[in-house]
PDB file of C-alpha atoms in Angstrom:
ATOM      1  CA  UNK A   1      12.232   9.122  26.589  1.00 71.00           C
ATOM      2  CA  UNK A   2      13.582  10.635  23.329  1.00 86.00           C
ATOM      3  CA  UNK A   3      15.531  13.773  24.305  1.00 95.00           C
ATOM      4  CA  UNK A   4      17.763  14.418  21.664  1.00 97.00           C
ATOM      5  CA  UNK A   5      17.655  13.664  17.934  1.00 98.00           C
ATOM      6  CA  UNK A   6      19.112  14.699  14.537  1.00 98.00           C
ATOM      7  CA  UNK A   7      17.698  16.626  11.846  1.00 98.00           C
ATOM      8  CA  UNK A   8      19.939  17.710   8.944  1.00 98.00           C
ATOM      9  CA  UNK A   9      17.868  17.518   5.857  1.00 97.00           C
ATOM     10  CA  UNK A  10      17.218  20.690   3.836  1.00 96.00           C
ATOM     11  CA  UNK A  11      13.861  21.853   3.739  1.00 96.00           C
ATOM     12  CA  UNK A  12      13.395  21.420   0.044  1.00 96.00           C
ATOM     13  CA  UNK A  13      14.286  17.938   0.634  1.00 97.00           C
ATOM     14  CA  UNK A  14      11.691  17.574   3.283  1.00 98.00           C
ATOM     15  CA  UNK A  15       9.246  19.208   0.809  1.00 97.00           C
ATOM     16  CA  UNK A  16       9.616  16.852  -1.814  1.00 98.00           C
ATOM     17  CA  UNK A  17       9.963  13.585   0.389  1.00 98.00           C
ATOM     18  CA  UNK A  18       6.602  14.511   2.034  1.00 98.00           C
ATOM     19  CA  UNK A  19       4.682  15.814  -0.880  1.00 98.00           C
ATOM     20  CA  UNK A  20       4.222  19.309   0.778  1.00 98.00           C
ATOM     21  CA  UNK A  21       2.041  21.803  -0.824  1.00 95.00           C
ATOM     22  CA  UNK A  22       2.520  24.837   1.370  1.00 94.00           C
ATOM     23  CA  UNK A  23       5.804  25.875   2.749  1.00 95.00           C
ATOM     24  CA  UNK A  24       7.611  29.335   3.512  1.00 95.00           C
ATOM     25  CA  UNK A  25      10.735  29.213   1.573  1.00 92.00           C
ATOM     26  CA  UNK A  26      12.182  32.145   3.430  1.00 94.00           C
ATOM     27  CA  UNK A  27      11.870  30.053   6.481  1.00 93.00           C
ATOM     28  CA  UNK A  28      15.172  28.468   7.545  1.00 92.00           C
ATOM     29  CA  UNK A  29      16.391  26.197  10.398  1.00 97.00           C
ATOM     30  CA  UNK A  30      20.113  25.112  10.445  1.00 96.00           C
ATOM     31  CA  UNK A  31      20.832  21.571  10.324  1.00 98.00           C
ATOM     32  CA  UNK A  32      21.307  20.105  13.670  1.00 98.00           C
ATOM     33  CA  UNK A  33      23.043  17.039  14.999  1.00 98.00           C
ATOM     34  CA  UNK A  34      21.892  17.792  18.680  1.00 98.00           C
ATOM     35  CA  UNK A  35      18.202  18.892  18.460  1.00 98.00           C
ATOM     36  CA  UNK A  36      17.125  19.529  22.154  1.00 98.00           C
ATOM     37  CA  UNK A  37      13.968  20.301  24.004  1.00 97.00           C
ATOM     38  CA  UNK A  38      12.736  23.918  23.224  1.00 97.00           C
ATOM     39  CA  UNK A  39      14.682  23.977  19.937  1.00 98.00           C
ATOM     40  CA  UNK A  40      12.771  24.877  16.780  1.00 98.00           C
ATOM     41  CA  UNK A  41      12.177  21.962  14.666  1.00 98.00           C
ATOM     42  CA  UNK A  42      10.797  20.885  11.227  1.00 98.00           C
ATOM     43  CA  UNK A  43       7.497  19.377  11.140  1.00 98.00           C
ATOM     44  CA  UNK A  44       5.017  18.299   8.474  1.00 98.00           C
ATOM     45  CA  UNK A  45       1.338  18.542   9.398  1.00 98.00           C
ATOM     46  CA  UNK A  46      -1.989  19.310   7.614  1.00 98.00           C
ATOM     47  CA  UNK A  47      -4.558  21.938   8.051  1.00 95.00           C
ATOM     48  CA  UNK A  48      -8.005  22.642   6.715  1.00 90.00           C
ATOM     49  CA  UNK A  49      -8.105  26.199   4.990  1.00 84.00           C
ATOM     50  CA  UNK A  50     -10.848  27.928   6.599  1.00 82.00           C
ATOM     51  CA  UNK A  51     -11.935  29.870   3.469  1.00 81.00           C
ATOM     52  CA  UNK A  52     -11.883  27.016   0.984  1.00 85.00           C
ATOM     53  CA  UNK A  53     -12.036  23.930   3.197  1.00 84.00           C
ATOM     54  CA  UNK A  54      -9.185  22.368   1.507  1.00 91.00           C
ATOM     55  CA  UNK A  55      -6.609  20.182   3.289  1.00 92.00           C
ATOM     56  CA  UNK A  56      -2.867  21.397   2.700  1.00 96.00           C
ATOM     57  CA  UNK A  57       0.291  19.600   3.777  1.00 97.00           C
ATOM     58  CA  UNK A  58       2.565  22.088   5.327  1.00 98.00           C
ATOM     59  CA  UNK A  59       6.295  22.318   6.331  1.00 98.00           C
ATOM     60  CA  UNK A  60       6.428  24.330   9.647  1.00 98.00           C
ATOM     61  CA  UNK A  61       8.675  25.157  12.196  1.00 98.00           C
ATOM     62  CA  UNK A  62       7.538  24.101  15.723  1.00 98.00           C
ATOM     63  CA  UNK A  63       8.983  24.509  19.326  1.00 98.00           C
ATOM     64  CA  UNK A  64       9.807  21.276  20.668  1.00 98.00           C
ATOM     65  CA  UNK A  65       7.952  20.726  23.937  1.00 98.00           C
ATOM     66  CA  UNK A  66       4.082  20.568  23.900  1.00 98.00           C
ATOM     67  CA  UNK A  67       2.250  23.411  25.860  1.00 97.00           C
ATOM     68  CA  UNK A  68      -1.544  22.704  26.106  1.00 96.00           C
ATOM     69  CA  UNK A  69      -3.776  25.577  25.365  1.00 94.00           C
ATOM     70  CA  UNK A  70      -4.901  25.839  28.849  1.00 94.00           C
ATOM     71  CA  UNK A  71      -1.257  26.213  30.378  1.00 95.00           C
ATOM     72  CA  UNK A  72      -0.159  29.097  32.016  1.00 94.00           C
ATOM     73  CA  UNK A  73       3.292  29.341  30.945  1.00 94.00           C
ATOM     74  CA  UNK A  74       5.371  28.345  27.935  1.00 95.00           C
ATOM     75  CA  UNK A  75       7.958  26.659  30.191  1.00 95.00           C
ATOM     76  CA  UNK A  76       5.415  23.744  30.708  1.00 95.00           C
ATOM     77  CA  UNK A  77       6.867  22.480  27.113  1.00 96.00           C
ATOM     78  CA  UNK A  78      10.215  21.380  28.480  1.00 94.00           C
ATOM     79  CA  UNK A  79       8.384  18.765  30.563  1.00 94.00           C
ATOM     80  CA  UNK A  80       6.113  17.724  27.713  1.00 97.00           C
ATOM     81  CA  UNK A  81       8.624  16.447  25.067  1.00 98.00           C
ATOM     82  CA  UNK A  82       7.250  12.914  25.005  1.00 97.00           C
ATOM     83  CA  UNK A  83       3.884  11.487  25.071  1.00 97.00           C
ATOM     84  CA  UNK A  84       3.675   7.776  25.827  1.00 96.00           C
ATOM     85  CA  UNK A  85       1.675   5.778  23.286  1.00 95.00           C
ATOM     86  CA  UNK A  86      -0.038   3.844  25.818  1.00 94.00           C
ATOM     87  CA  UNK A  87      -1.774   6.856  27.223  1.00 96.00           C
ATOM     88  CA  UNK A  88      -1.768   9.544  24.525  1.00 96.00           C
ATOM     89  CA  UNK A  89      -5.431   9.378  23.677  1.00 95.00           C
ATOM     90  CA  UNK A  90      -6.542   9.673  27.237  1.00 95.00           C
ATOM     91  CA  UNK A  91      -4.230  12.038  28.982  1.00 96.00           C
ATOM     92  CA  UNK A  92      -5.886  15.650  29.245  1.00 95.00           C
ATOM     93  CA  UNK A  93      -2.469  17.344  28.017  1.00 96.00           C
ATOM     94  CA  UNK A  94      -2.451  15.246  24.610  1.00 97.00           C
ATOM     95  CA  UNK A  95      -6.001  13.985  23.771  1.00 95.00           C
ATOM     96  CA  UNK A  96      -7.256  16.906  21.777  1.00 95.00           C
ATOM     97  CA  UNK A  97      -4.063  17.051  19.704  1.00 97.00           C
ATOM     98  CA  UNK A  98      -4.202  13.313  19.212  1.00 97.00           C
ATOM     99  CA  UNK A  99      -7.695  13.765  17.828  1.00 95.00           C
ATOM    100  CA  UNK A 100      -7.113  16.744  15.658  1.00 95.00           C
ATOM    101  CA  UNK A 101      -3.568  17.834  15.612  1.00 98.00           C
ATOM    102  CA  UNK A 102      -1.056  15.320  14.624  1.00 98.00           C
ATOM    103  CA  UNK A 103       2.199  15.722  12.817  1.00 98.00           C
ATOM    104  CA  UNK A 104       5.498  14.100  11.488  1.00 98.00           C
ATOM    105  CA  UNK A 105       8.935  15.481  12.894  1.00 98.00           C
ATOM    106  CA  UNK A 106      11.579  14.324  10.365  1.00 98.00           C
ATOM    107  CA  UNK A 107      14.680  12.863  11.752  1.00 97.00           C
ATOM    108  CA  UNK A 108      18.076  11.366  10.758  1.00 98.00           C
ATOM    109  CA  UNK A 109      18.069   9.277  13.903  1.00 96.00           C
ATOM    110  CA  UNK A 110      18.050   9.885  17.692  1.00 96.00           C
ATOM    111  CA  UNK A 111      20.088   9.425  20.650  1.00 96.00           C
ATOM    112  CA  UNK A 112      19.487   7.240  23.720  1.00 94.00           C
ATOM    113  CA  UNK A 113      21.820   6.943  26.919  1.00 94.00           C
ATOM    114  CA  UNK A 114      22.752   3.592  28.647  1.00 90.00           C
ATOM    115  CA  UNK A 115      24.538   3.621  32.051  1.00 85.00           C
ATOM    116  CA  UNK A 116      27.751   2.054  32.051  1.00 83.00           C
ATOM    117  CA  UNK A 117      28.685   0.323  35.511  1.00 82.00           C
ATOM    118  CA  UNK A 118      32.017   1.456  37.144  1.00 81.00           C
ATOM    119  CA  UNK A 119      35.164  -0.360  36.788  1.00 81.00           C
ATOM    120  CA  UNK A 120      38.459  -0.719  38.492  1.00 83.00           C
ATOM    121  CA  UNK A 121      39.579   2.190  36.159  1.00 82.00           C
ATOM    122  CA  UNK A 122      36.771   4.238  35.644  1.00 79.00           C
ATOM    123  CA  UNK A 123      33.538   5.798  37.268  1.00 84.00           C
ATOM    124  CA  UNK A 124      30.050   4.929  36.434  1.00 83.00           C
ATOM    125  CA  UNK A 125      28.971   7.137  33.350  1.00 84.00           C
ATOM    126  CA  UNK A 126      26.183   7.539  30.646  1.00 90.00           C
ATOM    127  CA  UNK A 127      27.200   6.330  27.411  1.00 93.00           C
ATOM    128  CA  UNK A 128      25.309   7.801  24.473  1.00 96.00           C
ATOM    129  CA  UNK A 129      24.281   5.961  21.466  1.00 96.00           C
ATOM    130  CA  UNK A 130      23.143   7.286  17.966  1.00 97.00           C
ATOM    131  CA  UNK A 131      20.382   4.950  16.629  1.00 95.00           C
ATOM    132  CA  UNK A 132      19.139   5.510  13.128  1.00 95.00           C
ATOM    133  CA  UNK A 133      17.706   3.537  10.145  1.00 93.00           C
ATOM    134  CA  UNK A 134      20.409   1.161   8.731  1.00 92.00           C
ATOM    135  CA  UNK A 135      19.290   2.207   5.027  1.00 93.00           C
ATOM    136  CA  UNK A 136      19.848   5.878   6.006  1.00 93.00           C
ATOM    137  CA  UNK A 137      16.265   6.816   5.262  1.00 94.00           C
ATOM    138  CA  UNK A 138      14.406   9.597   7.187  1.00 96.00           C
ATOM    139  CA  UNK A 139      12.509   8.713  10.247  1.00 96.00           C
ATOM    140  CA  UNK A 140       9.042  10.430  10.205  1.00 96.00           C
ATOM    141  CA  UNK A 141       8.556  10.410  14.216  1.00 96.00           C
ATOM    142  CA  UNK A 142       5.019  10.650  15.205  1.00 97.00           C
ATOM    143  CA  UNK A 143       4.400  13.871  16.775  1.00 98.00           C
ATOM    144  CA  UNK A 144       1.406  16.085  18.213  1.00 98.00           C
ATOM    145  CA  UNK A 145       1.116  19.743  18.179  1.00 98.00           C
ATOM    146  CA  UNK A 146      -0.872  22.561  19.853  1.00 98.00           C
ATOM    147  CA  UNK A 147      -1.648  26.355  19.547  1.00 97.00           C
ATOM    148  CA  UNK A 148      -0.679  28.166  22.905  1.00 97.00           C
ATOM    149  CA  UNK A 149      -1.706  31.928  23.296  1.00 94.00           C
ATOM    150  CA  UNK A 150       0.988  33.906  25.194  1.00 92.00           C
ATOM    151  CA  UNK A 151      -1.074  36.446  27.745  1.00 91.00           C
ATOM    152  CA  UNK A 152       1.586  38.515  27.995  1.00 89.00           C
ATOM    153  CA  UNK A 153       2.064  39.575  24.183  1.00 91.00           C
ATOM    154  CA  UNK A 154      -0.335  41.751  22.390  1.00 89.00           C
ATOM    155  CA  UNK A 155      -2.723  40.253  19.983  1.00 85.00           C
ATOM    156  CA  UNK A 156      -0.900  41.647  16.857  1.00 84.00           C
ATOM    157  CA  UNK A 157       2.589  41.279  18.231  1.00 88.00           C
ATOM    158  CA  UNK A 158       5.128  38.630  16.887  1.00 86.00           C
ATOM    159  CA  UNK A 159       5.065  35.644  19.226  1.00 87.00           C
ATOM    160  CA  UNK A 160       1.413  36.150  20.554  1.00 91.00           C
ATOM    161  CA  UNK A 161       0.609  32.547  19.385  1.00 95.00           C
ATOM    162  CA  UNK A 162       2.962  29.787  19.829  1.00 96.00           C
ATOM    163  CA  UNK A 163       2.931  26.337  18.134  1.00 97.00           C
ATOM    164  CA  UNK A 164       4.696  23.537  19.996  1.00 98.00           C
ATOM    165  CA  UNK A 165       5.097  19.594  19.669  1.00 98.00           C
ATOM    166  CA  UNK A 166       5.799  16.397  21.296  1.00 98.00           C
ATOM    167  CA  UNK A 167       7.012  13.119  20.094  1.00 98.00           C
ATOM    168  CA  UNK A 168       5.147   9.863  20.837  1.00 97.00           C
ATOM    169  CA  UNK A 169       7.168   7.295  22.358  1.00 95.00           C
ATOM    170  CA  UNK A 170       6.741   3.403  22.768  1.00 92.00           C
ATOM    171  CA  UNK A 171       8.542   0.393  24.131  1.00 89.00           C
ATOM    172  CA  UNK A 172      11.786  -0.024  22.604  1.00 86.00           C
ATOM    173  CA  UNK A 173      12.503  -3.019  20.228  1.00 77.00           C
ATOM    174  CA  UNK A 174      15.293  -4.036  18.054  1.00 69.00           C
ATOM    175  CA  UNK A 175      18.726  -2.539  18.599  1.00 70.00           C
ATOM    176  CA  UNK A 176      17.233   0.286  20.327  1.00 74.00           C
ATOM    177  CA  UNK A 177      15.669  -2.002  23.043  1.00 72.00           C
ATOM    178  CA  UNK A 178      19.300  -2.878  23.971  1.00 79.00           C
ATOM    179  CA  UNK A 179      20.079   0.796  24.712  1.00 83.00           C
ATOM    180  CA  UNK A 180      16.958   2.194  26.392  1.00 83.00           C
ATOM    181  CA  UNK A 181      13.569   0.794  27.418  1.00 86.00           C
ATOM    182  CA  UNK A 182      11.845   3.601  25.350  1.00 90.00           C
ATOM    183  CA  UNK A 183      12.062   5.064  22.006  1.00 91.00           C
ATOM    184  CA  UNK A 184      10.408   7.612  19.450  1.00 93.00           C
ATOM    185  CA  UNK A 185       7.680   5.871  17.200  1.00 93.00           C
ATOM    186  CA  UNK A 186       8.059   6.389  13.588  1.00 93.00           C
ATOM    187  CA  UNK A 187       5.266   6.216  11.279  1.00 94.00           C
ATOM    188  CA  UNK A 188       5.384   4.123   8.152  1.00 92.00           C
ATOM    189  CA  UNK A 189       5.287   5.919   4.768  1.00 94.00           C
ATOM    190  CA  UNK A 190       2.164   4.144   3.795  1.00 93.00           C
ATOM    191  CA  UNK A 191       0.488   5.609   6.900  1.00 94.00           C
ATOM    192  CA  UNK A 192       1.573   9.317   6.603  1.00 96.00           C
ATOM    193  CA  UNK A 193      -1.638  10.327   4.961  1.00 96.00           C
ATOM    194  CA  UNK A 194      -3.907   8.384   7.644  1.00 96.00           C
ATOM    195  CA  UNK A 195      -1.774   9.944  10.574  1.00 97.00           C
ATOM    196  CA  UNK A 196      -1.943  13.505   9.057  1.00 98.00           C
ATOM    197  CA  UNK A 197      -5.446  13.868   7.958  1.00 96.00           C
ATOM    198  CA  UNK A 198      -7.037  16.209  10.560  1.00 94.00           C
ATOM    199  CA  UNK A 199     -10.526  14.877   9.660  1.00 92.00           C
ATOM    200  CA  UNK A 200      -9.627  11.412  10.924  1.00 92.00           C
ATOM    201  CA  UNK A 201     -10.359  11.115  14.549  1.00 90.00           C
ATOM    202  CA  UNK A 202     -11.250   7.548  15.130  1.00 92.00           C
ATOM    203  CA  UNK A 203      -8.992   6.559  18.229  1.00 90.00           C
ATOM    204  CA  UNK A 204      -8.756   3.136  17.562  1.00 91.00           C
ATOM    205  CA  UNK A 205      -7.784   3.567  14.110  1.00 93.00           C
ATOM    206  CA  UNK A 206      -5.108   6.136  14.799  1.00 94.00           C
ATOM    207  CA  UNK A 207      -3.739   3.722  17.785  1.00 92.00           C
ATOM    208  CA  UNK A 208      -3.214   1.171  15.403  1.00 91.00           C
ATOM    209  CA  UNK A 209      -0.886   3.310  13.171  1.00 91.00           C
ATOM    210  CA  UNK A 210       1.196   3.697  16.321  1.00 90.00           C
ATOM    211  CA  UNK A 211       2.078  -0.205  16.342  1.00 80.00           C
ATOM    212  CA  UNK A 212       4.736  -0.702  13.681  1.00 64.00           C
ATOM    213  CA  UNK A 213       7.782  -2.220  15.130  1.00 60.00           C
ATOM    214  CA  UNK A 214      11.235  -1.539  14.077  1.00 60.00           C
ATOM    215  CA  UNK A 215      11.860  -5.008  12.700  1.00 61.00           C
ATOM    216  CA  UNK A 216      15.517  -5.225  12.389  1.00 62.00           C
ATOM    217  CA  UNK A 217      15.852  -2.013  10.717  1.00 87.00           C
ATOM    218  CA  UNK A 218      17.710   0.093  13.253  1.00 90.00           C
ATOM    219  CA  UNK A 219      21.392   0.324  14.285  1.00 92.00           C
ATOM    220  CA  UNK A 220      23.014   1.998  17.217  1.00 93.00           C
ATOM    221  CA  UNK A 221      26.311   3.159  17.585  1.00 94.00           C
ATOM    222  CA  UNK A 222      28.217   4.505  20.645  1.00 96.00           C
ATOM    223  CA  UNK A 223      29.307   8.053  20.202  1.00 97.00           C
ATOM    224  CA  UNK A 224      31.252  10.664  22.047  1.00 94.00           C
ATOM    225  CA  UNK A 225      29.853  12.361  25.198  1.00 94.00           C
ATOM    226  CA  UNK A 226      30.086  15.597  23.793  1.00 96.00           C
ATOM    227  CA  UNK A 227      26.442  15.201  22.562  1.00 97.00           C
ATOM    228  CA  UNK A 228      25.451  15.444  26.236  1.00 94.00           C
ATOM    229  CA  UNK A 229      26.154  19.397  26.274  1.00 96.00           C
ATOM    230  CA  UNK A 230      23.401  21.059  23.986  1.00 96.00           C
ATOM    231  CA  UNK A 231      25.893  23.584  23.156  1.00 97.00           C
ATOM    232  CA  UNK A 232      27.784  21.343  21.314  1.00 98.00           C
ATOM    233  CA  UNK A 233      26.726  20.440  17.687  1.00 98.00           C
ATOM    234  CA  UNK A 234      28.126  19.138  14.230  1.00 98.00           C
ATOM    235  CA  UNK A 235      28.451  16.126  12.423  1.00 98.00           C
ATOM    236  CA  UNK A 236      31.343  15.077  14.565  1.00 97.00           C
ATOM    237  CA  UNK A 237      28.854  14.143  17.237  1.00 98.00           C
ATOM    238  CA  UNK A 238      28.052  11.160  15.177  1.00 97.00           C
ATOM    239  CA  UNK A 239      31.496   9.900  14.985  1.00 97.00           C
ATOM    240  CA  UNK A 240      31.835   6.084  16.629  1.00 96.00           C
ATOM    241  CA  UNK A 241      33.695   5.498  19.816  1.00 95.00           C
ATOM    242  CA  UNK A 242      34.382   2.059  21.189  1.00 91.00           C
ATOM    243  CA  UNK A 243      31.239   0.394  22.737  1.00 84.00           C
ATOM    244  CA  UNK A 244      31.824  -0.914  26.036  1.00 70.00           C
ATOM    245  CA  UNK A 245      28.217  -2.615  26.474  1.00 62.00           C
ATOM    246  CA  UNK A 246      28.675  -6.133  27.687  1.00 52.00           C
ATOM    247  CA  UNK A 247      26.126  -7.084  25.273  1.00 55.00           C
ATOM    248  CA  UNK A 248      27.359  -5.112  22.282  1.00 53.00           C
TER     249      UNK A 248
END
């Protein structure tokens, strides 16, 4: 699974990188080196304007943890931060979003944990690793989003509608596969347009976009267990520590 990631790019940088045509310049999300479930995160998505029929590419803030339209509570989202690529097109919670509401979630990289066995001098523990592209480029994580109406909020009140998202995961390959069996799936730049297009609804063609392997382009380094606490944030979380894996 992917349960934490890093997102520190400025919104203007994301607008330029993803050719965004609509965004709220007043909307600000602080850079985060410890993005956690239920946090607000940057997303790139496309919507059809109901008046003009024009498709616009937008930069939006979404809540991480997808809440299906039929869910009774927003709390469902904390259990739906990831969608497995093997079943995303069929599972009731995701299939409508997979067909019509796909997005990209920009990330500098992501964290995974590996259990380190106990030794004569230390207890067993989970060692976090930061996994990121070797070239330092932004990862465009494959995501889905949904709109959820909060029944406890009046129609015209802020928060009546919540927009939430999930990250599509796949079997881990490359360096990530030596840390954890699953990893978030990144969309290649050449496929961004096809993935985001809300009129593109051929399930087989969409699934084909979710098959790009890492191909030696990821690096993993052991980092401080400070990242385990969601209250901790800052660039120091990426500082490398000794790697005690036997295959490191």
